[in-house]
Amino acid sequence: MLLPHHGRYAYRPIGERPRYEWPEGKRLAFFIGVNIEHFAFGAGLTHSLSVPLPAPDQRAFAWTDYGNRIGIWRIFDMLDKLGLPASHNINTTLFEYAPQILERIKARGDEVIAHGRTNAERHGGMWERDEKRFIEEVRDEIAQHWGRAPTGWMAPWMSVSKVTPDLLQEAGFKYVMDWPGDDQPVWMKTRAGRIMSVPYPFELNDSPAMLVRHQSPDEFTRAVIDQFDEMLEQSETEPLVASLALHAMVVGQPYRLRALRKALEYIANHPRRQHVWFTRPGDIYDYCAGLPAGILPDPD
């Protein structure tokens, strides 16, 4: 009996796919995805450390705003010292609220990934016409402020509708990061073509790890190191993507940042780093899209 299915891609186990390599023969692609988010004061969804307070819940707002006022700047400094590139899933309302953040991203040469207008809202429940307008508005805002249109999309809360991949492909997006179901890029079917799913972690993600599963900073650091080492070993037989998801208001807290730095120092100075492609999701898309036909399996 076949259960209801999304119809976006077919089942293909990891050992039955064509082999390929990353640039310069590297085996493991590694990227850091930093979520830089903005919330409405006293309205919409919020991100909280504890039981939400009655509106306006200034405590939750101020905690999330810490990420934009303090946390992201500490993260930038850490990445600079370690020489690590990053991608940034950023809400477009931050362009007016905190324009200095985008300027630092530009100066670093990092990638901007569309992450909605604000994390006070999400795709789920939108009418298709409203979602289409929402996606196009975000695309155009990034193009205006960053200087070029984004190619990647990461939905607020990883929440999508049944037609989100279709609307994104039609709006010119090339890849999504909302489907944490693989360790390799996967082509997904849309009603007007295809769009790529680039692996992005739901597990190795500071927010659910430390706020939901209550991992300590040291436990999260150990998880980052173990994930990296295990995937580096696994990548000897097939190319893989290892990614790390961070949130400015979560890991930007000093005691968490101190623990995370240990993990990133370990990765940046790994004895087998010559086998690692330190990269960004857009570069992964560009490389995979240029592979010969059939290397990345078709979605049918």
Coordinates of C-alpha atoms in Angstrom, one line a residue:
M1 CA 0.0 0.0 0.0
L2 CA 1.4 3.4 -1.0
L3 CA 0.9 6.2 1.5
P4 CA 0.3 9.8 0.4
H5 CA 3.5 11.3 -0.9
H6 CA 4.7 14.7 -1.8
G7 CA 5.8 13.6 -5.3
R8 CA 8.9 15.9 -5.3
Y9 CA 11.6 13.2 -5.5
A10 CA 11.9 9.4 -5.8
Y11 CA 13.5 7.1 -3.3
R12 CA 17.1 6.3 -4.0
P13 CA 19.3 4.9 -1.2
I14 CA 22.7 6.4 -0.8
G15 CA 24.6 3.4 -2.1
E16 CA 22.8 3.2 -5.4
R17 CA 23.7 6.7 -6.7
P18 CA 26.3 7.8 -9.2
R19 CA 29.7 8.8 -7.7
Y20 CA 31.3 12.2 -8.1
E21 CA 33.8 14.4 -6.3
W22 CA 33.7 17.9 -4.9
P23 CA 36.1 20.5 -6.5
E24 CA 39.8 19.6 -6.4
G25 CA 38.8 16.0 -5.4
K26 CA 37.6 16.9 -2.0
R27 CA 35.2 14.5 -0.2
L28 CA 33.2 16.5 2.3
A29 CA 31.5 19.8 1.7
F30 CA 31.0 21.8 4.9
F31 CA 29.1 25.0 5.4
I32 CA 27.9 27.1 8.3
G33 CA 24.3 28.5 8.1
V34 CA 23.7 31.4 10.5
N35 CA 20.1 32.4 11.1
I36 CA 19.7 36.2 11.7
E37 CA 16.1 36.8 12.6
H38 CA 13.8 39.7 13.4
F39 CA 10.6 39.5 15.3
A40 CA 7.6 41.9 15.7
F41 CA 7.2 43.4 19.2
G42 CA 4.0 42.0 20.7
A43 CA 2.6 40.5 17.5
G44 CA 2.9 37.2 15.6
L45 CA 5.1 34.3 16.3
T46 CA 8.0 34.5 18.7
H47 CA 11.0 32.5 19.8
S48 CA 11.3 32.0 23.5
L49 CA 13.5 30.3 26.1
S50 CA 10.6 29.7 28.4
V51 CA 6.8 29.7 28.6
P52 CA 5.7 32.7 26.6
L53 CA 4.4 35.7 28.6
P54 CA 1.2 37.5 27.8
A55 CA 1.7 40.0 24.9
P56 CA 3.8 42.0 24.3
D57 CA 6.3 39.5 26.0
Q58 CA 9.1 42.0 26.1
R59 CA 11.3 39.3 27.6
A60 CA 11.2 37.1 24.4
F61 CA 11.6 40.0 22.1
A62 CA 14.6 41.4 23.9
W63 CA 16.2 37.9 24.0
T64 CA 15.9 37.5 20.3
D65 CA 17.1 41.1 19.7
Y66 CA 20.2 40.2 21.7
G67 CA 21.2 38.1 18.7
N68 CA 21.1 41.2 16.4
R69 CA 22.7 43.6 18.9
I70 CA 25.4 41.4 20.3
G71 CA 25.4 37.7 19.2
I72 CA 25.8 38.1 15.5
W73 CA 28.8 40.4 15.9
R74 CA 30.6 37.9 18.2
I75 CA 29.9 35.2 15.6
F76 CA 31.3 37.4 12.8
D77 CA 34.4 38.0 14.8
M78 CA 34.9 34.3 15.5
L79 CA 34.4 33.3 11.9
D80 CA 36.9 36.0 10.8
K81 CA 39.5 34.7 13.2
L82 CA 39.0 31.1 12.0
G83 CA 38.9 32.1 8.3
L84 CA 35.6 30.3 7.8
P85 CA 33.0 31.3 5.2
A86 CA 29.4 31.3 6.0
S87 CA 25.9 31.7 4.6
H88 CA 23.2 33.8 6.4
N89 CA 19.5 33.0 6.5
I90 CA 18.3 36.6 7.1
N91 CA 14.9 38.2 7.5
T92 CA 14.5 41.1 5.1
T93 CA 13.0 43.4 7.8
L94 CA 16.5 43.5 9.3
F95 CA 17.8 45.5 6.3
E96 CA 16.1 48.6 7.7
Y97 CA 16.2 47.7 11.4
A98 CA 19.9 46.8 11.5
P99 CA 21.6 47.7 8.2
Q100 CA 25.0 47.3 9.6
I101 CA 24.5 43.5 9.7
L102 CA 24.2 43.2 5.9
E103 CA 27.2 45.5 5.4
R104 CA 29.3 43.1 7.5
I105 CA 28.0 40.2 5.4
K106 CA 29.0 42.0 2.2
A107 CA 32.4 42.8 3.6
R108 CA 33.0 39.2 4.4
G109 CA 31.9 38.0 1.0
D110 CA 29.3 35.7 2.5
E111 CA 26.1 34.5 0.9
V112 CA 22.7 35.9 1.7
I113 CA 19.9 33.3 1.7
A114 CA 16.3 34.4 1.7
H115 CA 14.6 33.6 5.0
G116 CA 11.3 35.5 4.7
R117 CA 10.4 38.9 6.0
T118 CA 10.3 38.0 9.7
N119 CA 10.2 34.9 11.8
A120 CA 7.0 36.3 13.3
E121 CA 5.2 34.7 10.3
R122 CA 5.5 31.4 8.3
H123 CA 4.4 29.9 5.0
G124 CA 2.0 27.3 6.4
G125 CA -1.6 28.5 6.0
M126 CA -1.0 31.2 3.4
W127 CA -3.2 31.3 0.3
E128 CA -1.1 30.6 -2.8
R129 CA -1.6 34.1 -4.2
D130 CA -0.4 35.6 -0.9
E131 CA 2.6 33.2 -0.7
K132 CA 3.6 34.1 -4.3
R133 CA 3.6 37.8 -3.4
F134 CA 5.4 37.1 -0.2
I135 CA 8.2 35.2 -2.0
E136 CA 8.6 37.8 -4.7
E137 CA 8.7 40.6 -2.1
V138 CA 11.5 38.9 -0.2
R139 CA 13.4 38.2 -3.4
D140 CA 13.2 41.8 -4.5
E141 CA 14.2 43.2 -1.1
I142 CA 17.3 41.2 -1.1
A143 CA 18.2 42.1 -4.6
Q144 CA 17.8 45.8 -3.8
H145 CA 19.9 45.7 -0.6
W146 CA 22.4 43.0 -1.3
G147 CA 22.9 44.0 -5.0
R148 CA 21.9 40.7 -6.5
A149 CA 18.9 38.3 -6.3
P150 CA 19.3 35.4 -3.9
T151 CA 19.3 31.9 -5.4
G152 CA 18.6 30.0 -2.1
W153 CA 15.5 29.9 0.2
M154 CA 15.2 28.8 3.8
A155 CA 11.6 29.2 5.0
P156 CA 11.0 30.7 8.4
W157 CA 10.6 27.9 10.9
M158 CA 11.3 25.5 8.0
S159 CA 7.5 25.7 7.4
V160 CA 6.3 25.4 3.8
S161 CA 3.0 25.0 2.0
K162 CA 2.2 22.3 -0.6
V163 CA 3.2 24.7 -3.4
T164 CA 6.2 26.4 -1.9
P165 CA 8.8 24.6 -4.1
D166 CA 6.7 25.5 -7.2
L167 CA 6.4 29.1 -6.3
L168 CA 10.1 29.4 -5.5
Q169 CA 11.2 27.9 -8.8
E170 CA 8.8 30.2 -10.7
A171 CA 10.3 33.2 -8.8
G172 CA 13.8 32.3 -10.0
F173 CA 15.1 30.5 -6.9
K174 CA 17.5 27.6 -7.6
Y175 CA 17.6 25.7 -4.3
V176 CA 15.9 25.2 -1.0
M177 CA 17.1 24.1 2.4
D178 CA 13.8 23.1 4.1
W179 CA 13.9 19.4 3.5
P180 CA 16.4 17.7 5.9
G181 CA 16.1 14.2 4.3
D182 CA 19.5 13.6 2.8
D183 CA 23.3 14.1 3.0
Q184 CA 23.6 14.9 -0.7
P185 CA 22.0 17.6 -2.9
V186 CA 18.8 16.2 -4.5
W187 CA 16.8 17.5 -7.4
M188 CA 13.1 18.1 -6.6
K189 CA 10.3 18.2 -9.1
T190 CA 8.2 21.3 -9.5
R191 CA 5.2 22.0 -11.7
A192 CA 7.4 24.1 -14.1
G193 CA 10.8 22.4 -13.8
R194 CA 13.0 21.4 -10.9
I195 CA 14.7 22.9 -7.9
M196 CA 17.6 21.6 -5.8
S197 CA 17.4 20.6 -2.2
V198 CA 20.7 21.4 -0.5
P199 CA 21.2 19.5 2.9
Y200 CA 20.6 21.6 5.9
P201 CA 20.5 20.2 9.5
F202 CA 17.4 19.9 11.7
E203 CA 19.4 17.9 14.2
L204 CA 22.8 19.7 14.2
N205 CA 21.0 23.0 14.8
D206 CA 21.6 25.0 18.0
S207 CA 18.0 26.0 18.5
P208 CA 16.3 22.6 18.7
A209 CA 19.4 21.0 20.2
M210 CA 19.8 23.4 23.1
L211 CA 16.3 24.9 23.5
V212 CA 14.2 21.8 22.8
R213 CA 16.4 18.8 23.6
H214 CA 18.2 20.7 26.3
Q215 CA 21.7 19.8 25.2
S216 CA 24.4 21.7 27.2
P217 CA 26.9 23.8 25.2
D218 CA 29.6 21.1 25.8
E219 CA 27.2 18.4 24.6
F220 CA 26.4 20.4 21.4
T221 CA 30.1 20.9 20.8
R222 CA 30.7 17.2 21.1
A223 CA 27.8 16.5 18.7
V224 CA 29.3 19.0 16.1
I225 CA 32.7 17.3 16.3
D226 CA 31.3 13.7 16.2
Q227 CA 29.1 14.6 13.2
F228 CA 32.0 16.1 11.3
D229 CA 34.3 13.2 12.0
E230 CA 31.8 10.6 11.2
M231 CA 30.7 12.3 7.9
L232 CA 34.3 12.8 6.9
E233 CA 34.9 9.1 7.2
Q234 CA 31.6 8.3 5.4
S235 CA 32.6 10.7 2.6
E236 CA 35.4 8.3 1.6
T237 CA 32.9 6.3 -0.4
E238 CA 30.6 9.1 -1.6
P239 CA 30.6 12.9 -1.5
L240 CA 28.5 14.3 1.3
V241 CA 27.4 17.7 2.7
A242 CA 27.9 18.4 6.4
S243 CA 26.3 21.6 7.6
L244 CA 25.9 23.4 10.9
A245 CA 22.9 25.6 11.7
L246 CA 23.3 28.5 14.1
H247 CA 21.1 31.2 15.5
A248 CA 22.5 34.6 16.6
M249 CA 20.4 34.8 19.7
V250 CA 21.2 31.2 20.8
V251 CA 24.8 30.5 20.2
G252 CA 25.7 34.2 20.4
Q253 CA 25.3 33.9 24.1
P254 CA 28.9 34.0 25.6
Y255 CA 28.9 30.7 27.3
R256 CA 27.6 28.9 24.2
L257 CA 29.9 30.8 21.9
R258 CA 32.9 29.7 24.0
A259 CA 31.9 26.1 23.6
L260 CA 31.1 26.3 19.9
R261 CA 34.5 28.0 19.2
K262 CA 36.2 24.8 20.4
A263 CA 34.3 22.8 17.8
L264 CA 35.0 25.2 14.9
E265 CA 38.6 25.4 15.8
Y266 CA 38.8 21.6 15.7
I267 CA 37.1 21.6 12.2
A268 CA 39.2 24.5 10.8
N269 CA 42.4 22.9 11.9
H270 CA 41.5 19.3 11.3
P271 CA 44.4 17.0 10.2
R272 CA 42.4 15.9 7.2
R273 CA 41.1 19.4 6.2
Q274 CA 42.6 18.9 2.8
H275 CA 39.7 16.6 2.0
V276 CA 37.1 19.3 3.1
W277 CA 35.5 21.9 0.9
F278 CA 34.7 24.8 3.2
T279 CA 32.0 26.4 1.2
R280 CA 28.5 27.9 1.0
P281 CA 25.2 26.5 -0.2
G282 CA 25.1 28.6 -3.4
D283 CA 28.5 27.2 -4.4
I284 CA 27.2 23.7 -3.8
Y285 CA 24.3 24.4 -6.0
D286 CA 26.5 25.9 -8.8
Y287 CA 28.8 22.9 -8.7
C288 CA 26.1 20.3 -8.7
A289 CA 24.0 22.0 -11.4
G290 CA 27.1 21.9 -13.6
L291 CA 27.6 18.1 -13.2
P292 CA 26.9 15.9 -16.3
A293 CA 23.2 14.9 -16.6
G294 CA 22.3 11.9 -14.5
I295 CA 25.0 12.4 -11.8
L296 CA 22.5 14.0 -9.5
P297 CA 19.6 11.7 -9.9
D298 CA 16.5 13.1 -11.6
P299 CA 13.5 13.5 -9.3
D300 CA 11.3 11.1 -11.2

